Structure formats: C-alpha cells, structure tokens
CSV table of N, CA, C and O in Angstrom, one decimal:
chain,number,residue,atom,x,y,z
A,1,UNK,N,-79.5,162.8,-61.1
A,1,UNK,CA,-78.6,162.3,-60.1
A,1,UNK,C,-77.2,163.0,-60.2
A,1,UNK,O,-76.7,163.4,-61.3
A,2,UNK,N,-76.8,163.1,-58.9
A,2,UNK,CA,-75.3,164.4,-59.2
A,2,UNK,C,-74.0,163.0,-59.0
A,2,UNK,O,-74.2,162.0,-58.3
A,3,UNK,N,-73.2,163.4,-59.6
A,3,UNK,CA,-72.2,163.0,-59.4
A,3,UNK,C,-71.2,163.3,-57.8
A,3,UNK,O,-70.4,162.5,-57.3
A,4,UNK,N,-71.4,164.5,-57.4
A,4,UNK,CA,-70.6,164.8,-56.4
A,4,UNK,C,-71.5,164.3,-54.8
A,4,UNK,O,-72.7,164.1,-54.6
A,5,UNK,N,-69.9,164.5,-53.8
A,5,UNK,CA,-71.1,163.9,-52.9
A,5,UNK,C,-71.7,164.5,-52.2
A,5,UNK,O,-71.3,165.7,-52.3
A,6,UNK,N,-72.6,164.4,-51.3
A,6,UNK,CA,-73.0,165.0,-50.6
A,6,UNK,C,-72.3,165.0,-48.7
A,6,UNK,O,-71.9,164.4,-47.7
A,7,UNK,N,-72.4,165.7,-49.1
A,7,UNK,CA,-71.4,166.9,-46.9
A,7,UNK,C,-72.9,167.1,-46.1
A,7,UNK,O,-74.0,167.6,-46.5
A,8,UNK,N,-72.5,166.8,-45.3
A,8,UNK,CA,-73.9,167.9,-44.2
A,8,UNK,C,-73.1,169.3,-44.1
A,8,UNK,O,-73.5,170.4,-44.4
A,9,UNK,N,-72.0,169.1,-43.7
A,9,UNK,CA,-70.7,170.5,-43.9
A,9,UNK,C,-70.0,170.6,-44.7
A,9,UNK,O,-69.3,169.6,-45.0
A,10,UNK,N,-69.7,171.9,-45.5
A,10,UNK,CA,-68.9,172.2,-46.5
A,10,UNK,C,-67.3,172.3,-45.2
A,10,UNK,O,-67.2,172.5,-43.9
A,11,UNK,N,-66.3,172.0,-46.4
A,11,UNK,CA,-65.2,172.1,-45.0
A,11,UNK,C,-65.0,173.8,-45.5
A,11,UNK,O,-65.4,174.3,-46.6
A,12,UNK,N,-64.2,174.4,-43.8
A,12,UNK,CA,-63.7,175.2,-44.0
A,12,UNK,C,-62.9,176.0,-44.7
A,12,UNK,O,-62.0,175.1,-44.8
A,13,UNK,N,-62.5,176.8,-45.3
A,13,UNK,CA,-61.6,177.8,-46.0
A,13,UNK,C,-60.7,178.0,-45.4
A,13,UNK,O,-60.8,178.6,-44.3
A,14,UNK,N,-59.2,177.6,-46.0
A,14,UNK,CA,-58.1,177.6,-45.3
A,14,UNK,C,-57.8,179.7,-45.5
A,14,UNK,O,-57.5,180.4,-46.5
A,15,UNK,N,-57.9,179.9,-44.0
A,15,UNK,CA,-57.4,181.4,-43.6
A,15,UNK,C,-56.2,181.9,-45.1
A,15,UNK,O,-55.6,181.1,-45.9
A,16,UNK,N,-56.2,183.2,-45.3
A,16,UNK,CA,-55.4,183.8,-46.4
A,16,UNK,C,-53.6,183.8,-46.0
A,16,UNK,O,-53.7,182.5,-46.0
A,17,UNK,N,-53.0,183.9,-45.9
A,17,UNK,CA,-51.3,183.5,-45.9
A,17,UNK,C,-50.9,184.5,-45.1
A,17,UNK,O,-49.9,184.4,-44.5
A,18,UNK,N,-51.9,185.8,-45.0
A,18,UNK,CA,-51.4,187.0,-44.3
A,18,UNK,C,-52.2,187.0,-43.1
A,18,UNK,O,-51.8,187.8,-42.3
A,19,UNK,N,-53.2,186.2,-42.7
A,19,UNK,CA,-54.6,186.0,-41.9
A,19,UNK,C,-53.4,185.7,-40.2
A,19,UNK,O,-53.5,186.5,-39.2
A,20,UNK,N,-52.6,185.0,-40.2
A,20,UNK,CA,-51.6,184.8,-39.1
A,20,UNK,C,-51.0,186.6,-38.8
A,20,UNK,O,-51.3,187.0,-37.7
A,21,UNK,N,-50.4,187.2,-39.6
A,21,UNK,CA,-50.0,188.6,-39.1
A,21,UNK,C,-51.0,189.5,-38.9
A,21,UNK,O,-50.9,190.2,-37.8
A,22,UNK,N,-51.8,189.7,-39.5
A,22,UNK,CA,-53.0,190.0,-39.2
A,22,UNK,C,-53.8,190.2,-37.6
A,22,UNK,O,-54.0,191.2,-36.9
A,23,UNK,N,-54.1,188.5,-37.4
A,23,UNK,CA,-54.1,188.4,-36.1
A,23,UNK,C,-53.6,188.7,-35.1
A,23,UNK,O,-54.0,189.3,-34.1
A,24,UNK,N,-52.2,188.1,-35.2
A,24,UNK,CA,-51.0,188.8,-34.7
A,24,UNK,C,-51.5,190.5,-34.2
A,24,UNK,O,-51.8,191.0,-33.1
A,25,UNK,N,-51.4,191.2,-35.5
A,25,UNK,CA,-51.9,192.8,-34.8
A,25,UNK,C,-53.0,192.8,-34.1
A,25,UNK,O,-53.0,193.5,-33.0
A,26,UNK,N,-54.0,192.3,-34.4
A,26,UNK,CA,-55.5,192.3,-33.6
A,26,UNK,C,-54.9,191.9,-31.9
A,26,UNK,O,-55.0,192.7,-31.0
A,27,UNK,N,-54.5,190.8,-31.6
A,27,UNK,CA,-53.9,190.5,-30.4
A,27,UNK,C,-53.0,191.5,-29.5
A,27,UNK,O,-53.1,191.6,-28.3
A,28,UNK,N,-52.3,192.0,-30.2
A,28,UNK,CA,-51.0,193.0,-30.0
A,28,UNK,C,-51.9,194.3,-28.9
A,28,UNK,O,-51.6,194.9,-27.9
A,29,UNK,N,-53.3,194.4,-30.0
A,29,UNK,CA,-53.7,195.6,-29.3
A,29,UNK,C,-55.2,195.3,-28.6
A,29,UNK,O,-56.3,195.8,-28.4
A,30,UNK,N,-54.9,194.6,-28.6
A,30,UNK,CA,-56.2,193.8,-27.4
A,30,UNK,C,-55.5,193.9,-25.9
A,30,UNK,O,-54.3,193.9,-25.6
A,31,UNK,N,-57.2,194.1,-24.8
A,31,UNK,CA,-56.2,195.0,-23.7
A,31,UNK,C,-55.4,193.6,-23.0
A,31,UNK,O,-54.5,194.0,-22.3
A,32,UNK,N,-55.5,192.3,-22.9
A,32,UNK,CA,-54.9,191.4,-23.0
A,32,UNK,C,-53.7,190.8,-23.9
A,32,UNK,O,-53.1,189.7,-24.0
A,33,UNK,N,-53.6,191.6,-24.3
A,33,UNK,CA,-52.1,191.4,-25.0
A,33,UNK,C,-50.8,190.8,-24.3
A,33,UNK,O,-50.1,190.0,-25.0
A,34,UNK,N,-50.6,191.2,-23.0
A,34,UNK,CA,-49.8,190.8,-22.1
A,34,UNK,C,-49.3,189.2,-22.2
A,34,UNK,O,-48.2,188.7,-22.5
A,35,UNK,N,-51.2,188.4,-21.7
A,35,UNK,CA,-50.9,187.0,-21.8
A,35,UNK,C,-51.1,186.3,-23.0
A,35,UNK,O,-50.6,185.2,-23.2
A,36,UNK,N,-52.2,187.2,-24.3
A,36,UNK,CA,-52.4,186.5,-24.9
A,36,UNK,C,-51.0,186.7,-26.3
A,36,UNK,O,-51.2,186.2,-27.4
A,37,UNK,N,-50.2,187.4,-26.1
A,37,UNK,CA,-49.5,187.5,-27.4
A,37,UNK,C,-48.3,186.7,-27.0
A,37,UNK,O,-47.5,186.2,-27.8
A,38,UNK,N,-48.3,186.4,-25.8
A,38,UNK,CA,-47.1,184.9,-25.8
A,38,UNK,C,-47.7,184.0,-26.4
A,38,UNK,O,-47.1,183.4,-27.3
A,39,UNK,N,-48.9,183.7,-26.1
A,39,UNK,CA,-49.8,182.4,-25.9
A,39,UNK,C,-50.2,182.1,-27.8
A,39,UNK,O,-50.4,181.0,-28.2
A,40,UNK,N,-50.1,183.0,-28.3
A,40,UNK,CA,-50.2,182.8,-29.5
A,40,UNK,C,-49.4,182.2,-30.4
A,40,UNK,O,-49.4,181.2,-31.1
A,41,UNK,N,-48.0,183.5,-29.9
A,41,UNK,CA,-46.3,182.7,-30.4
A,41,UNK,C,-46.1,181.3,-30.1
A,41,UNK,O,-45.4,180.6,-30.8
A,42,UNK,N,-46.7,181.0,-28.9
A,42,UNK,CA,-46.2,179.4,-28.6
A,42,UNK,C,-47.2,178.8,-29.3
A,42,UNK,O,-46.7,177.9,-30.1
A,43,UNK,N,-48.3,178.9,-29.4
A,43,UNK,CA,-49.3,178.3,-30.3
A,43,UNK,C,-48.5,177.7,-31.7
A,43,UNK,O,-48.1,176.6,-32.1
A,44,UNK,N,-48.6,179.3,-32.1
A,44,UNK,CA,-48.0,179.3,-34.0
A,44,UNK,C,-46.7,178.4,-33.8
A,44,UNK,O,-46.7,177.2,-34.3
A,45,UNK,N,-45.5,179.0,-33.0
A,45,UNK,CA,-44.2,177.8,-33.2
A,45,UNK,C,-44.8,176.9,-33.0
A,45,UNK,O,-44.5,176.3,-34.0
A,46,UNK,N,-45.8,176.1,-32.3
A,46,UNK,CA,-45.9,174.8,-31.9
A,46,UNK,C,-46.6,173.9,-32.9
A,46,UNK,O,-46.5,172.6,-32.9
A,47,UNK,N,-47.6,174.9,-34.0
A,47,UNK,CA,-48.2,174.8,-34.9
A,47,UNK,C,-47.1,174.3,-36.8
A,47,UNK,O,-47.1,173.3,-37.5
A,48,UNK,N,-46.4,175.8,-36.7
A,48,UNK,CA,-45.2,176.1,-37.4
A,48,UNK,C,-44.4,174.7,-37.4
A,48,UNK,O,-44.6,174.0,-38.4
A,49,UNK,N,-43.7,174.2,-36.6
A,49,UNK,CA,-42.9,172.9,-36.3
A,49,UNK,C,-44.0,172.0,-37.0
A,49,UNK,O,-43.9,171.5,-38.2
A,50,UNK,N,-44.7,171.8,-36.5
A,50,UNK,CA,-45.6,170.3,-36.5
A,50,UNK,C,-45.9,170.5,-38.5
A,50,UNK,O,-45.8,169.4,-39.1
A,51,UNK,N,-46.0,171.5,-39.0
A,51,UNK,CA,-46.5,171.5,-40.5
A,51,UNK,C,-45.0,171.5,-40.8
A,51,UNK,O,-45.0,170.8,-41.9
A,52,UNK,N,-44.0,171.8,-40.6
A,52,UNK,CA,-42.6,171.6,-41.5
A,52,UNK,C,-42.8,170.0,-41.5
A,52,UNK,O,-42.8,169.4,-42.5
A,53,UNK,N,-42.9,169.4,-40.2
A,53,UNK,CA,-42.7,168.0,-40.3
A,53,UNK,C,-43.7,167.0,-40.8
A,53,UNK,O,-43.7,165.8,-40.8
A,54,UNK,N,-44.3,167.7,-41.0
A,54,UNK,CA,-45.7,166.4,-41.5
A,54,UNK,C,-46.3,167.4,-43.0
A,54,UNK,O,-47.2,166.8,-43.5
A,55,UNK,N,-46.0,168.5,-43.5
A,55,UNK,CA,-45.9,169.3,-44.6
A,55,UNK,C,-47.7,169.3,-44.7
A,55,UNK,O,-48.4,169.2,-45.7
A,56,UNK,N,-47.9,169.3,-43.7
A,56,UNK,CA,-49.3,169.8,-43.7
A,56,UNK,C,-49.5,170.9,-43.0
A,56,UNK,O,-49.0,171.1,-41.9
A,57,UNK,N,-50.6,172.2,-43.9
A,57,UNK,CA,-50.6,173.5,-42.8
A,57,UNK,C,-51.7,173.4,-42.1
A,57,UNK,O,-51.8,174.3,-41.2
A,58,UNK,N,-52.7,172.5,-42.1
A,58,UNK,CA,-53.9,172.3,-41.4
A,58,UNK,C,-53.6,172.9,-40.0
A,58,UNK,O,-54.4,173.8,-39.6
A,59,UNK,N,-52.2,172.3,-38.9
A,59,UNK,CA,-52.6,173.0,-37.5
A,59,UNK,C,-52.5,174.4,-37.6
A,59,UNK,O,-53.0,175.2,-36.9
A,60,UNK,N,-51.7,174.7,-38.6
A,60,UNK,CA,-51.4,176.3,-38.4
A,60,UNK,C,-52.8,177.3,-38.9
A,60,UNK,O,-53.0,178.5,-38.6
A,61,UNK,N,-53.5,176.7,-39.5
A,61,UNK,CA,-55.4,176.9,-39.9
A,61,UNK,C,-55.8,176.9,-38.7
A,61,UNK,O,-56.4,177.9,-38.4
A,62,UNK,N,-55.8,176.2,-37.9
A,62,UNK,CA,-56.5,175.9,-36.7
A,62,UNK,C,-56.2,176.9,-35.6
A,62,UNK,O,-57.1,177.3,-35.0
A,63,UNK,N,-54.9,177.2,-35.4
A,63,UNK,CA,-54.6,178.5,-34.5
A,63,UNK,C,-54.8,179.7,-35.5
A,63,UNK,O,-54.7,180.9,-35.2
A,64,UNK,N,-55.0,179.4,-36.4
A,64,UNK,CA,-55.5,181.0,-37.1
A,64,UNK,C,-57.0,181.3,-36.1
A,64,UNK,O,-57.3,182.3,-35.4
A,65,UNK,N,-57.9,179.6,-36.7
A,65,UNK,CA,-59.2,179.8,-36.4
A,65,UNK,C,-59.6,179.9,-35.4
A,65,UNK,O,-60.6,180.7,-35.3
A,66,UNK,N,-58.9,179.0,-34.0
A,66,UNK,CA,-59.1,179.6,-32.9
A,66,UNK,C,-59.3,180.9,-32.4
A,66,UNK,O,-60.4,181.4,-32.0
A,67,UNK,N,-57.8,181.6,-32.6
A,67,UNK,CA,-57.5,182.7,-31.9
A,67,UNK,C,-58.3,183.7,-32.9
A,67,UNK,O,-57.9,184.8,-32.6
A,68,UNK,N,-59.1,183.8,-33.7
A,68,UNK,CA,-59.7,184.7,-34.3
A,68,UNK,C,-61.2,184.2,-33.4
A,68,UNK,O,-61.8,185.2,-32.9
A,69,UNK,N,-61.6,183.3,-33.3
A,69,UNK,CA,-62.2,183.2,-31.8
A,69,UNK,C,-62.3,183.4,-31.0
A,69,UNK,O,-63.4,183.7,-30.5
A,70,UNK,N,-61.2,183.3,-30.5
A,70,UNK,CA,-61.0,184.1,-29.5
A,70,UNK,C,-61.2,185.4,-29.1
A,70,UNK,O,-61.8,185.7,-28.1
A,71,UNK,N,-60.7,186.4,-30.1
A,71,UNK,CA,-60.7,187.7,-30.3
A,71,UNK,C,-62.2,188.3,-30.6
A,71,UNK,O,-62.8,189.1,-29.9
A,72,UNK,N,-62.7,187.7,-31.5
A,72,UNK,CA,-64.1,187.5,-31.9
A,72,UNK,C,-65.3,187.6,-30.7
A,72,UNK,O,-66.3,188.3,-30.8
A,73,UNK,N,-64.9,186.7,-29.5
A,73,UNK,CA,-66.1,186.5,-28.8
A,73,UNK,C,-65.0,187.4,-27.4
A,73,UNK,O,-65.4,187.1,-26.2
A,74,UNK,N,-64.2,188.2,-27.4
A,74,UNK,CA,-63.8,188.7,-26.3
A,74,UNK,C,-64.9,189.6,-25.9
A,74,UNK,O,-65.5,189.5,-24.8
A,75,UNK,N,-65.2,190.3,-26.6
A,75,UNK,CA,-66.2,191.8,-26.5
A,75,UNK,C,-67.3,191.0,-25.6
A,75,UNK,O,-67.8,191.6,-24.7
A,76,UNK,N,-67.7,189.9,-25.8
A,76,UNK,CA,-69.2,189.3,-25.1
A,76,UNK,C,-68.8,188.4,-24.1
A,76,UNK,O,-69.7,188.1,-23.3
A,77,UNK,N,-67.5,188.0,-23.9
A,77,UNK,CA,-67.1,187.6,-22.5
A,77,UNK,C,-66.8,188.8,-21.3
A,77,UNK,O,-67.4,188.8,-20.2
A,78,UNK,N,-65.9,189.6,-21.6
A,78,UNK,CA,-65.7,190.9,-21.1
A,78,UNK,C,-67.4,191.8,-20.7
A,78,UNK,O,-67.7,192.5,-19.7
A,79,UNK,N,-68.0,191.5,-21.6
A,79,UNK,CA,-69.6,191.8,-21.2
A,79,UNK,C,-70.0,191.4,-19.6
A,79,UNK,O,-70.2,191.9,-18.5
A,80,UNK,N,-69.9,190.2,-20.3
A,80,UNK,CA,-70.5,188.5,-19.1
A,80,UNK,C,-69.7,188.9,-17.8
A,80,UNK,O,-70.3,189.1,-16.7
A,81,UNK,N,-68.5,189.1,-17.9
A,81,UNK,CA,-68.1,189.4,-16.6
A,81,UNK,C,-68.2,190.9,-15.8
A,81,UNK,O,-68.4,191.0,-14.6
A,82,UNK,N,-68.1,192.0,-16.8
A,82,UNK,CA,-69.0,192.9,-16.5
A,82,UNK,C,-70.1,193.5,-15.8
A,82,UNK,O,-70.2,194.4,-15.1
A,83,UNK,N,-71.1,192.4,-16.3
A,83,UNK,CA,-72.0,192.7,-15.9
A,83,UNK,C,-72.5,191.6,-14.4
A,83,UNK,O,-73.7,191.6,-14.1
A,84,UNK,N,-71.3,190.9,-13.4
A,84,UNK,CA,-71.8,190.4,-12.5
A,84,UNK,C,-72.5,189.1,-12.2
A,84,UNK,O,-73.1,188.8,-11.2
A,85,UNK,N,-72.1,188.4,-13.6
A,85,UNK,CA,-72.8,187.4,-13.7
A,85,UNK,C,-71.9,186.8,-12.3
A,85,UNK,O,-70.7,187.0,-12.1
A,86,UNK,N,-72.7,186.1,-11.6
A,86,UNK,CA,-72.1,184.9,-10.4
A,86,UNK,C,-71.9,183.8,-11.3
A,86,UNK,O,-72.8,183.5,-12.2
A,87,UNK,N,-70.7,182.9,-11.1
A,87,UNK,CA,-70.3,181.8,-11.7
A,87,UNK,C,-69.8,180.7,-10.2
A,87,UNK,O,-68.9,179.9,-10.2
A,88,UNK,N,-70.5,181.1,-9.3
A,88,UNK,CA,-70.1,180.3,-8.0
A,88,UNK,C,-70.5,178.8,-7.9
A,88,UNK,O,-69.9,177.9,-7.4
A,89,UNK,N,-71.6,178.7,-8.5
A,89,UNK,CA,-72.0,177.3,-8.7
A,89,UNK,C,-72.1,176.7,-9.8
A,89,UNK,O,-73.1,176.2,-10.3
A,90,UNK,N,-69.9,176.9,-10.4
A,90,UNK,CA,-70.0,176.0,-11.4
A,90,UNK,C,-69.0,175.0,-11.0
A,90,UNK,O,-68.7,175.0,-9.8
A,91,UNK,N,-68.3,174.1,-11.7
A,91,UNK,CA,-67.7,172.8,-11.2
A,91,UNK,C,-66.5,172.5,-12.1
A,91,UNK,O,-66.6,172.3,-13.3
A,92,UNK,N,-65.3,172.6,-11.3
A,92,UNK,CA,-64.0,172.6,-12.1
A,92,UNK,C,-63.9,171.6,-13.2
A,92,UNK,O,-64.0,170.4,-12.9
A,93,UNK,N,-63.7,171.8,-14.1
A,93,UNK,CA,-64.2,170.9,-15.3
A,93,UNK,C,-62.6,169.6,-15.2
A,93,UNK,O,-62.5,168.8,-16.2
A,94,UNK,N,-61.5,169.6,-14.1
A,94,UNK,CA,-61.2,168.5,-13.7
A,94,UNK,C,-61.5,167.8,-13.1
A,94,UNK,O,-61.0,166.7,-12.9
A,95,UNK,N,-62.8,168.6,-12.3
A,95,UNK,CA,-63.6,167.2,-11.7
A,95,UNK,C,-64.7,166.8,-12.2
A,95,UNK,O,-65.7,166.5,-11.6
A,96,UNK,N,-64.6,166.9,-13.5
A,96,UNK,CA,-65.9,166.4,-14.6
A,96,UNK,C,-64.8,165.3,-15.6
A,96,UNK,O,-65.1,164.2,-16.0
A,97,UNK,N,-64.3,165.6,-15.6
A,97,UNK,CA,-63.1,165.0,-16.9
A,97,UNK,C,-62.0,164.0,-15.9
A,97,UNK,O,-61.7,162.8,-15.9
A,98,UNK,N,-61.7,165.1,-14.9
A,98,UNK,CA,-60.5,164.3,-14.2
A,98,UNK,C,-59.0,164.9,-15.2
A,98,UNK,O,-59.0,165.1,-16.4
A,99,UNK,N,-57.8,165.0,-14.2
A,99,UNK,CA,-56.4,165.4,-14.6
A,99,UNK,C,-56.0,164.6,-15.9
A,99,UNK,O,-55.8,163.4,-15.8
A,100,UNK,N,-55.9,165.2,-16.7
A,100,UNK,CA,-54.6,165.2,-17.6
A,100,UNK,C,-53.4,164.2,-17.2
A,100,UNK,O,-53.0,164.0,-16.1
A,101,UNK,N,-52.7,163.7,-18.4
A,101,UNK,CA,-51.9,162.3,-17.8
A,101,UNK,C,-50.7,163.0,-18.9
A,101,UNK,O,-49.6,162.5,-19.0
C-alpha cells in the first residue's frame, strides 16, 4: 500500500522564469504580431498585477500556457483556413451561451 495519493492528473509544471520572454519573441515574429503582441502585454500586466496582490504566480503560468497554445496550434489553424474549409453553418457561440454581463 503507497502512502502517496493517487491523481488521475499529475499537475502541470510551472513554465521556467524566462518561458514569458521567450514567448514574448515567438509572438514578436509571428505574422500576427500586430494583434497578438498587444494582446499578450495586457494579458501578462493583467496577470502580473493579480500575482503581486494575491503573491500567487499561478495566473501568470496560465498566460504563459495559453499563448504557447496559441502559437503552437497557429500553423494548423492557418492550415484550416487555407485550405477553404466553409465555416457557414456554424452558430455564434452568444447565441449558445448568451452575452456576457
């Protein structure tokens, strides 16, 4: 019998301390850079703030992990649209959810 407990999931690995500039460059030179290198900065400050005040870095983990997602799956979106896929019969996902309050 083990002492430790058992996870269905191991948690994640908090990103390396340099993994944020990093990204930063990968973004920079992505051909989207335009929208997505603001979108990041407000991220991070928005991230940045919230960990000074609650001295937890978990949100700033999370916009690491996203936008490395982001970047990650660009190449196979840019495919998708590429290649002509019709997206005409899909359904504004506010009218699945409904507006934001």
């Amino acid at each position: 019998m083990s002492a430790q407990p058992v996870h269905p999931h191991q948690p994640l690995a908090a990103p390396s301390p340099a993994a944020a500039a990093r990204l930063r460059t990968r973004i920079a030179g992505h051909d989207a850079a335009d929208r997505w290198l603001p979108a990041f900065d407000r991220d991070w400050d928005a991230a940045l703030e919230e960990s000074r005040a609650t001295y937890d870095l978990s949100s700033l983990h999370e916009v690491v992990r996203e936008w490395q997602g982001r970047l990650d799956t660009a190449p196979a979106v840019a495919a998708l649209i590429a290649s002509g896929y019709a997206d005409t019969d899909s359904v504004a996902l506010e009218d699945i959810l409904g507006t934001r309050r």
